[in-house]
PDB file of C-alpha atoms and ligand atoms in Angstrom:
ATOM      1  CA  MET A  56     119.472 129.456 108.492  1.00 53.00           C
ATOM      2  CA  ALA A  57     118.149 125.898 108.460  1.00 55.00           C
ATOM      3  CA  LYS A  58     116.230 125.018 105.340  1.00 58.00           C
ATOM      4  CA  ARG A  59     112.620 124.086 105.855  1.00 64.00           C
ATOM      5  CA  PRO A  60     112.144 120.371 105.145  1.00 62.00           C
ATOM      6  CA  PRO A  61     110.392 119.631 101.862  1.00 61.00           C
ATOM      7  CA  LYS A  62     106.669 120.063 102.151  1.00 88.00           C
ATOM      8  CA  SER A  63     104.282 117.203 101.752  1.00 97.00           C
ATOM      9  CA  ALA A  64     100.738 116.237 102.645  1.00 98.00           C
ATOM     10  CA  ALA A  65     102.135 114.742 105.878  1.00 97.00           C
ATOM     11  CA  ASP A  66     101.964 118.189 107.486  1.00 96.00           C
ATOM     12  CA  PHE A  67      98.182 118.227 106.960  1.00 97.00           C
ATOM     13  CA  ILE A  68      97.151 114.779 108.142  1.00 97.00           C
ATOM     14  CA  PRO A  69      95.200 114.968 111.395  1.00 97.00           C
ATOM     15  CA  PRO A  70      96.355 112.941 114.395  1.00 97.00           C
ATOM     16  CA  ARG A  71      94.702 109.506 114.547  1.00 97.00           C
ATOM     17  CA  PRO A  72      92.823 110.144 111.327  1.00 98.00           C
ATOM     18  CA  THR A  73      89.573 108.558 110.263  1.00 98.00           C
ATOM     19  CA  LEU A  74      88.464 108.626 106.628  1.00 98.00           C
ATOM     20  CA  LYS A  75      86.094 111.424 107.552  1.00 98.00           C
ATOM     21  CA  THR A  76      88.650 113.623 109.342  1.00 98.00           C
ATOM     22  CA  ALA A  77      91.303 112.901 106.696  1.00 98.00           C
ATOM     23  CA  ARG A  78      88.912 113.825 103.890  1.00 98.00           C
ATOM     24  CA  GLU A  79      87.991 117.026 105.684  1.00 98.00           C
ATOM     25  CA  ALA A  80      91.645 117.930 106.354  1.00 98.00           C
ATOM     26  CA  SER A  81      92.638 117.183 102.763  1.00 98.00           C
ATOM     27  CA  LYS A  82      90.512 120.136 101.653  1.00 98.00           C
ATOM     28  CA  GLY A  83      93.114 122.473 103.138  1.00 97.00           C
ATOM     29  CA  CYS A  84      96.188 120.584 101.899  1.00 98.00           C
ATOM     30  CA  ARG A  85      99.051 122.718 100.642  1.00 97.00           C
ATOM     31  CA  GLY A  86     101.502 119.814 100.501  1.00 97.00           C
ATOM     32  CA  CYS A  87     102.626 120.767  97.000  1.00 97.00           C
ATOM     33  CA  ASP A  88     101.777 123.585  94.605  1.00 97.00           C
ATOM     34  CA  LEU A  89      98.960 121.761  92.804  1.00 98.00           C
ATOM     35  CA  TRP A  90      96.305 123.160  95.164  1.00 97.00           C
ATOM     36  CA  LYS A  91      96.767 126.489  93.389  1.00 97.00           C
ATOM     37  CA  LEU A  92      95.783 124.957  90.065  1.00 97.00           C
ATOM     38  CA  GLY A  93      92.861 122.787  91.068  1.00 96.00           C
ATOM     39  CA  THR A  94      89.395 123.874  92.168  1.00 98.00           C
ATOM     40  CA  GLN A  95      89.361 121.519  95.134  1.00 98.00           C
ATOM     41  CA  THR A  96      90.944 118.419  96.623  1.00 98.00           C
ATOM     42  CA  VAL A  97      89.377 115.238  95.265  1.00 98.00           C
ATOM     43  CA  PHE A  98      89.690 112.648  98.009  1.00 98.00           C
ATOM     44  CA  GLY A  99      88.918 108.953  97.562  1.00 98.00           C
ATOM     45  CA  GLU A 100      85.408 107.596  98.032  1.00 98.00           C
ATOM     46  CA  GLY A 101      83.925 104.284  99.020  1.00 98.00           C
ATOM     47  CA  PRO A 102      83.095 102.209 102.063  1.00 97.00           C
ATOM     48  CA  ARG A 103      85.602 102.033 104.927  1.00 95.00           C
ATOM     49  CA  GLY A 104      85.538  98.249 104.820  1.00 94.00           C
ATOM     50  CA  ALA A 105      86.015  97.965 101.047  1.00 98.00           C
ATOM     51  CA  THR A 106      88.023  94.869 100.152  1.00 97.00           C
ATOM     52  CA  LEU A 107      88.955  96.265  96.731  1.00 98.00           C
ATOM     53  CA  MET A 108      90.690  99.616  96.168  1.00 98.00           C
ATOM     54  CA  LEU A 109      91.206 101.183  92.749  1.00 98.00           C
ATOM     55  CA  ILE A 110      93.871 103.861  92.400  1.00 98.00           C
ATOM     56  CA  GLY A 111      93.979 106.218  89.409  1.00 98.00           C
ATOM     57  CA  GLU A 112      96.396 109.011  88.604  1.00 98.00           C
ATOM     58  CA  GLN A 113      94.756 112.308  89.433  1.00 98.00           C
ATOM     59  CA  PRO A 114      91.335 113.916  89.086  1.00 98.00           C
ATOM     60  CA  GLY A 115      90.396 115.175  85.638  1.00 98.00           C
ATOM     61  CA  ASP A 116      88.345 118.190  84.641  1.00 97.00           C
ATOM     62  CA  ALA A 117      84.965 116.743  85.696  1.00 98.00           C
ATOM     63  CA  GLU A 118      86.366 115.420  88.974  1.00 98.00           C
ATOM     64  CA  ASP A 119      87.982 118.764  89.751  1.00 98.00           C
ATOM     65  CA  LEU A 120      84.663 120.544  89.282  1.00 98.00           C
ATOM     66  CA  SER A 121      82.500 117.998  91.115  1.00 98.00           C
ATOM     67  CA  GLY A 122      84.934 117.010  93.874  1.00 98.00           C
ATOM     68  CA  HIS A 123      84.390 113.273  93.252  1.00 98.00           C
ATOM     69  CA  PRO A 124      86.825 110.732  91.763  1.00 98.00           C
ATOM     70  CA  PHE A 125      86.180 109.053  88.404  1.00 98.00           C
ATOM     71  CA  VAL A 126      82.920 110.764  87.464  1.00 98.00           C
ATOM     72  CA  GLY A 127      83.980 112.076  84.013  1.00 98.00           C
ATOM     73  CA  PRO A 128      84.437 110.139  80.747  1.00 97.00           C
ATOM     74  CA  ALA A 129      87.123 107.808  82.201  1.00 98.00           C
ATOM     75  CA  GLY A 130      84.882 107.210  85.206  1.00 98.00           C
ATOM     76  CA  LYS A 131      81.919 106.286  82.988  1.00 98.00           C
ATOM     77  CA  LEU A 132      84.087 103.789  81.166  1.00 98.00           C
ATOM     78  CA  LEU A 133      85.328 102.417  84.499  1.00 98.00           C
ATOM     79  CA  ASP A 134      81.716 102.027  85.699  1.00 98.00           C
ATOM     80  CA  ARG A 135      80.873 100.016  82.610  1.00 98.00           C
ATOM     81  CA  ALA A 136      83.929  97.768  82.951  1.00 98.00           C
ATOM     82  CA  LEU A 137      83.239  97.178  86.656  1.00 98.00           C
ATOM     83  CA  ALA A 138      79.624  96.264  85.894  1.00 98.00           C
ATOM     84  CA  ASP A 139      80.744  93.908  83.117  1.00 98.00           C
ATOM     85  CA  ALA A 140      83.235  92.313  85.523  1.00 97.00           C
ATOM     86  CA  GLY A 141      80.438  91.778  88.049  1.00 97.00           C
ATOM     87  CA  ILE A 142      81.837  94.282  90.561  1.00 97.00           C
ATOM     88  CA  ASP A 143      79.508  96.729  92.314  1.00 97.00           C
ATOM     89  CA  ARG A 144      81.220 100.140  92.235  1.00 97.00           C
ATOM     90  CA  ALA A 145      79.468 101.071  95.476  1.00 97.00           C
ATOM     91  CA  SER A 146      81.467  98.332  97.228  1.00 97.00           C
ATOM     92  CA  VAL A 147      84.834  99.591  95.946  1.00 98.00           C
ATOM     93  CA  TYR A 148      87.052 102.344  97.356  1.00 98.00           C
ATOM     94  CA  VAL A 149      88.122 104.536  94.427  1.00 98.00           C
ATOM     95  CA  THR A 150      90.917 107.067  94.735  1.00 98.00           C
ATOM     96  CA  ASN A 151      93.883 108.675  92.975  1.00 98.00           C
ATOM     97  CA  ALA A 152      97.645 108.895  93.527  1.00 98.00           C
ATOM     98  CA  VAL A 153      97.399 112.701  93.376  1.00 98.00           C
ATOM     99  CA  LYS A 154      94.413 114.570  94.778  1.00 98.00           C
ATOM    100  CA  HIS A 155      94.491 117.781  92.753  1.00 98.00           C
ATOM    101  CA  PHE A 156      93.892 118.223  89.015  1.00 98.00           C
ATOM    102  CA  LYS A 157      97.053 119.282  87.184  1.00 98.00           C
ATOM    103  CA  TRP A 158      96.251 120.924  83.878  1.00 98.00           C
ATOM    104  CA  GLU A 159      97.334 123.407  81.264  1.00 97.00           C
ATOM    105  CA  PRO A 160      95.085 125.583  79.131  1.00 96.00           C
ATOM    106  CA  ARG A 161      94.435 124.708  75.523  1.00 96.00           C
ATOM    107  CA  GLY A 162      92.017 127.214  74.094  1.00 95.00           C
ATOM    108  CA  LYS A 163      89.084 127.180  76.479  1.00 93.00           C
ATOM    109  CA  ARG A 164      89.805 123.642  77.654  1.00 95.00           C
ATOM    110  CA  ARG A 165      91.882 122.451  80.555  1.00 96.00           C
ATOM    111  CA  ILE A 166      94.161 119.662  79.367  1.00 96.00           C
ATOM    112  CA  HIS A 167      95.458 116.977  81.743  1.00 96.00           C
ATOM    113  CA  LYS A 168      99.134 117.357  82.581  1.00 97.00           C
ATOM    114  CA  LYS A 169     101.108 114.494  84.036  1.00 96.00           C
ATOM    115  CA  PRO A 170     102.044 115.011  87.674  1.00 97.00           C
ATOM    116  CA  ARG A 171     105.745 115.115  88.567  1.00 97.00           C
ATOM    117  CA  ALA A 172     107.355 112.495  90.787  1.00 96.00           C
ATOM    118  CA  SER A 173     107.736 115.166  93.478  1.00 96.00           C
ATOM    119  CA  GLU A 174     103.988 115.886  93.382  1.00 97.00           C
ATOM    120  CA  ILE A 175     103.127 112.195  93.518  1.00 97.00           C
ATOM    121  CA  GLY A 176     105.500 111.846  96.474  1.00 97.00           C
ATOM    122  CA  ALA A 177     104.101 114.906  98.234  1.00 98.00           C
ATOM    123  CA  CYS A 178     100.560 113.547  97.943  1.00 98.00           C
ATOM    124  CA  ARG A 179     101.475 110.018  98.985  1.00 98.00           C
ATOM    125  CA  PRO A 180     100.659 110.470 102.695  1.00 98.00           C
ATOM    126  CA  TRP A 181      96.957 110.827 101.777  1.00 98.00           C
ATOM    127  CA  LEU A 182      97.043 107.592  99.801  1.00 98.00           C
ATOM    128  CA  ASP A 183      98.934 105.806 102.576  1.00 98.00           C
ATOM    129  CA  THR A 184      96.336 107.062 105.054  1.00 98.00           C
ATOM    130  CA  GLU A 185      93.509 105.761 102.867  1.00 98.00           C
ATOM    131  CA  ILE A 186      95.201 102.365 102.496  1.00 98.00           C
ATOM    132  CA  ALA A 187      95.870 102.158 106.249  1.00 98.00           C
ATOM    133  CA  LEU A 188      92.248 102.978 107.097  1.00 98.00           C
ATOM    134  CA  VAL A 189      90.447 100.969 104.416  1.00 98.00           C
ATOM    135  CA  LYS A 190      92.871  98.007 104.557  1.00 97.00           C
ATOM    136  CA  PRO A 191      91.827  96.623 101.166  1.00 97.00           C
ATOM    137  CA  ARG A 192      92.742  93.017 100.434  1.00 96.00           C
ATOM    138  CA  VAL A 193      93.240  93.757  96.748  1.00 97.00           C
ATOM    139  CA  ILE A 194      94.565  96.974  95.209  1.00 98.00           C
ATOM    140  CA  VAL A 195      94.342  97.652  91.471  1.00 98.00           C
ATOM    141  CA  CYS A 196      96.535 100.420  90.086  1.00 98.00           C
ATOM    142  CA  LEU A 197      94.937 102.063  87.054  1.00 98.00           C
ATOM    143  CA  GLY A 198      97.756 103.173  84.771  1.00 98.00           C
ATOM    144  CA  ALA A 199     101.487 103.784  85.035  1.00 97.00           C
ATOM    145  CA  THR A 200     101.386 106.661  87.510  1.00 97.00           C
ATOM    146  CA  ALA A 201      99.616 104.664  90.228  1.00 97.00           C
ATOM    147  CA  ALA A 202     101.551 101.499  89.365  1.00 97.00           C
ATOM    148  CA  GLN A 203     104.931 103.183  89.570  1.00 95.00           C
ATOM    149  CA  ALA A 204     103.988 105.015  92.759  1.00 95.00           C
ATOM    150  CA  LEU A 205     103.016 101.764  94.448  1.00 95.00           C
ATOM    151  CA  LEU A 206     105.189  99.180  92.752  1.00 95.00           C
ATOM    152  CA  GLY A 207     108.323 101.138  91.890  1.00 93.00           C
ATOM    153  CA  SER A 208     109.513 103.218  88.976  1.00 91.00           C
ATOM    154  CA  ALA A 209     110.733 100.163  87.047  1.00 92.00           C
ATOM    155  CA  PHE A 210     107.238  98.681  86.881  1.00 94.00           C
ATOM    156  CA  LYS A 211     105.892  98.504  83.321  1.00 96.00           C
ATOM    157  CA  VAL A 212     102.140  98.201  82.987  1.00 96.00           C
ATOM    158  CA  THR A 213     102.516  97.066  79.381  1.00 94.00           C
ATOM    159  CA  GLN A 214     104.590  94.062  80.483  1.00 95.00           C
ATOM    160  CA  HIS A 215     102.998  93.184  83.793  1.00 95.00           C
ATOM    161  CA  ARG A 216      99.358  94.156  83.508  1.00 96.00           C
ATOM    162  CA  GLY A 217      97.025  91.796  85.311  1.00 94.00           C
ATOM    163  CA  ALA A 218      99.843  90.084  87.246  1.00 93.00           C
ATOM    164  CA  VAL A 219      99.514  89.890  91.003  1.00 90.00           C
ATOM    165  CA  VAL A 220     102.609  91.473  92.514  1.00 89.00           C
ATOM    166  CA  PRO A 221     103.866  90.951  96.063  1.00 83.00           C
ATOM    167  CA  SER A 222     103.580  94.124  98.100  1.00 91.00           C
ATOM    168  CA  PRO A 223     103.438  95.099 101.754  1.00 93.00           C
ATOM    169  CA  LEU A 224     100.470  97.361 100.924  1.00 95.00           C
ATOM    170  CA  ALA A 225      97.817  94.658 100.527  1.00 94.00           C
ATOM    171  CA  ALA A 226      97.557  90.886 100.127  1.00 90.00           C
ATOM    172  CA  ARG A 227      97.296  91.315  96.355  1.00 95.00           C
ATOM    173  CA  VAL A 228      98.330  94.262  94.224  1.00 96.00           C
ATOM    174  CA  MET A 229      97.934  94.372  90.471  1.00 97.00           C
ATOM    175  CA  ALA A 230      98.113  96.983  87.772  1.00 98.00           C
ATOM    176  CA  THR A 231      96.228  97.500  84.572  1.00 98.00           C
ATOM    177  CA  VAL A 232      95.856 100.306  82.054  1.00 98.00           C
ATOM    178  CA  HIS A 233      94.218 103.614  82.834  1.00 98.00           C
ATOM    179  CA  PRO A 234      90.652 103.848  81.523  1.00 98.00           C
ATOM    180  CA  SER A 235      91.601 107.096  79.730  1.00 97.00           C
ATOM    181  CA  SER A 236      93.974 105.104  77.534  1.00 97.00           C
ATOM    182  CA  ILE A 237      90.970 103.106  76.279  1.00 98.00           C
ATOM    183  CA  LEU A 238      89.189 106.343  75.376  1.00 97.00           C
ATOM    184  CA  ARG A 239      92.244 107.235  73.274  1.00 96.00           C
ATOM    185  CA  ALA A 240      92.178 103.981  71.270  1.00 97.00           C
ATOM    186  CA  PRO A 241      92.567 104.774  67.548  1.00 97.00           C
ATOM    187  CA  ASP A 242      89.359 103.098  66.345  1.00 97.00           C
ATOM    188  CA  ASP A 243      86.271 101.237  67.537  1.00 97.00           C
ATOM    189  CA  GLU A 244      87.778  97.828  67.110  1.00 98.00           C
ATOM    190  CA  ALA A 245      90.876  98.703  69.155  1.00 98.00           C
ATOM    191  CA  ARG A 246      88.650 100.306  71.767  1.00 98.00           C
ATOM    192  CA  ARG A 247      86.487  97.183  72.060  1.00 98.00           C
ATOM    193  CA  GLU A 248      89.571  94.988  72.385  1.00 98.00           C
ATOM    194  CA  GLU A 249      91.134  97.269  75.022  1.00 98.00           C
ATOM    195  CA  MET A 250      87.861  97.342  76.908  1.00 98.00           C
ATOM    196  CA  ARG A 251      87.705  93.564  76.861  1.00 98.00           C
ATOM    197  CA  ARG A 252      91.243  93.254  78.264  1.00 98.00           C
ATOM    198  CA  PHE A 253      90.562  95.882  80.914  1.00 98.00           C
ATOM    199  CA  THR A 254      87.367  94.119  82.007  1.00 98.00           C
ATOM    200  CA  ASP A 255      89.283  90.810  82.141  1.00 97.00           C
ATOM    201  CA  ASP A 256      91.851  92.427  84.464  1.00 97.00           C
ATOM    202  CA  LEU A 257      89.088  93.687  86.756  1.00 97.00           C
ATOM    203  CA  ARG A 258      87.508  90.244  86.713  1.00 97.00           C
ATOM    204  CA  ALA A 259      90.874  88.753  87.749  1.00 96.00           C
ATOM    205  CA  ALA A 260      90.976  91.250  90.629  1.00 96.00           C
ATOM    206  CA  ALA A 261      87.514  90.110  91.728  1.00 95.00           C
ATOM    207  CA  ARG A 262      88.701  86.509  91.563  1.00 94.00           C
ATOM    208  CA  ALA A 263      91.792  87.350  93.630  1.00 91.00           C
ATOM    209  CA  LEU A 264      89.420  88.854  96.152  1.00 88.00           C
ATOM    210  CA  SER A 265      87.352  85.734  96.495  1.00 84.00           C
ATOM    211  CA  SER A 266      90.439  83.499  96.715  1.00 75.00           C
ATOM    212  CA  GLU A 267      91.967  85.642  99.458  1.00 61.00           C
TER     213      GLU A 267
HETATM  214  N1  URA B 304      91.471 109.925  85.790  1.00 89.49           N
HETATM  215  C1  URA B 304      91.977 109.546  86.990  1.00 89.49           C
HETATM  216  O1  URA B 304      93.064 109.006  87.094  1.00 89.49           O
HETATM  217  N2  URA B 304      91.249 109.765  88.060  1.00 89.49           N
HETATM  218  C2  URA B 304      90.047 110.334  88.034  1.00 89.49           C
HETATM  219  O2  URA B 304      89.461 110.496  89.110  1.00 89.49           O
HETATM  220  C3  URA B 304      89.536 110.704  86.772  1.00 89.49           C
HETATM  221  C4  URA B 304      90.260 110.485  85.669  1.00 89.49           C
HETATM  222 FE1  SF4 B 305      98.104 118.293  98.828  1.00 89.49          FE
HETATM  223 FE2  SF4 B 305      98.107 116.317  97.078  1.00 89.49          FE
HETATM  224 FE3  SF4 B 305      96.847 118.561  96.505  1.00 89.49          FE
HETATM  225 FE4  SF4 B 305      99.499 118.518  96.517  1.00 89.49          FE
HETATM  226  S1  SF4 B 305      98.132 117.383  95.120  1.00 89.49           S
HETATM  227  S2  SF4 B 305      98.205 120.084  97.478  1.00 89.49           S
HETATM  228  S3  SF4 B 305      99.890 117.090  98.216  1.00 89.49           S
HETATM  229  S4  SF4 B 305      96.297 117.136  98.136  1.00 89.49           S
END
C-alpha cells in the first residue's frame, strides 16, 4: 500500500488564503503532533501591511493560554526593547516559526521544549503564508530556531547577529537573539548589556526599513 505523504500544515491552508482565513484555518491544524500538547494554535498578529515582521520560536506558556504571540515575560521584554528602539509594536507583524507550544511537565509547571526540525518544517507553510500575505520589507528572526528555519541550519546567531543577510523572503533579513535568552542572563549587569545589544539590533532593523 502506498505510504501517506508526510503530514504538514500545507494540508490545512485554505485556497487563496487571507490572513483572516488562514488564522481561522490554523485553529484546526493537525500538521504535526504538537496540536495534542498545546491548548490552541497561536497564529501571528499585526497589520496586513506591516513593513517589519518579527519571528520567534514558538508560543510559551502565557501565549498558549491566551492565544496571542509574545504576551508573556519574553513578550514584555520585547515590548520594552521595541519601545526603546522607537518601534511601535502595533505596526509590526509578530509571529513564530512553530504555532503550538511544545512543553514538558516539571512539577506543576510546563517547561518549554525545543521543537524538532520536523515540527518546524511541518509548520513552515503557515509562516510562508504569513510572509506571502504581509510581504514585510524587513524580517527579524528572534533566536536560532527562527534564524535557522529561514536562513539555513548553518546560520549562527552568535556570529552573525544584526547582519543583514540576502534572502528571497524579504528585501532585508536579519537575526538577533531570542528575548528569552536575555531573561536567562546570569546577573543584572549581563542582562542590561544583553538588552542594550538587542535594542541596538532592533534599531538597526528600523534603520534598514527606512533605507529600503
Ligand atoms: N517565545 C517565542 O518564541 N514566542 C512567543 O510567542 C513567546 C515566547
Ligand atoms: Fe500545525 Fe504547526 Fe501546530 Fe504542528 S505546530 S499542529 S504544523 S500549527
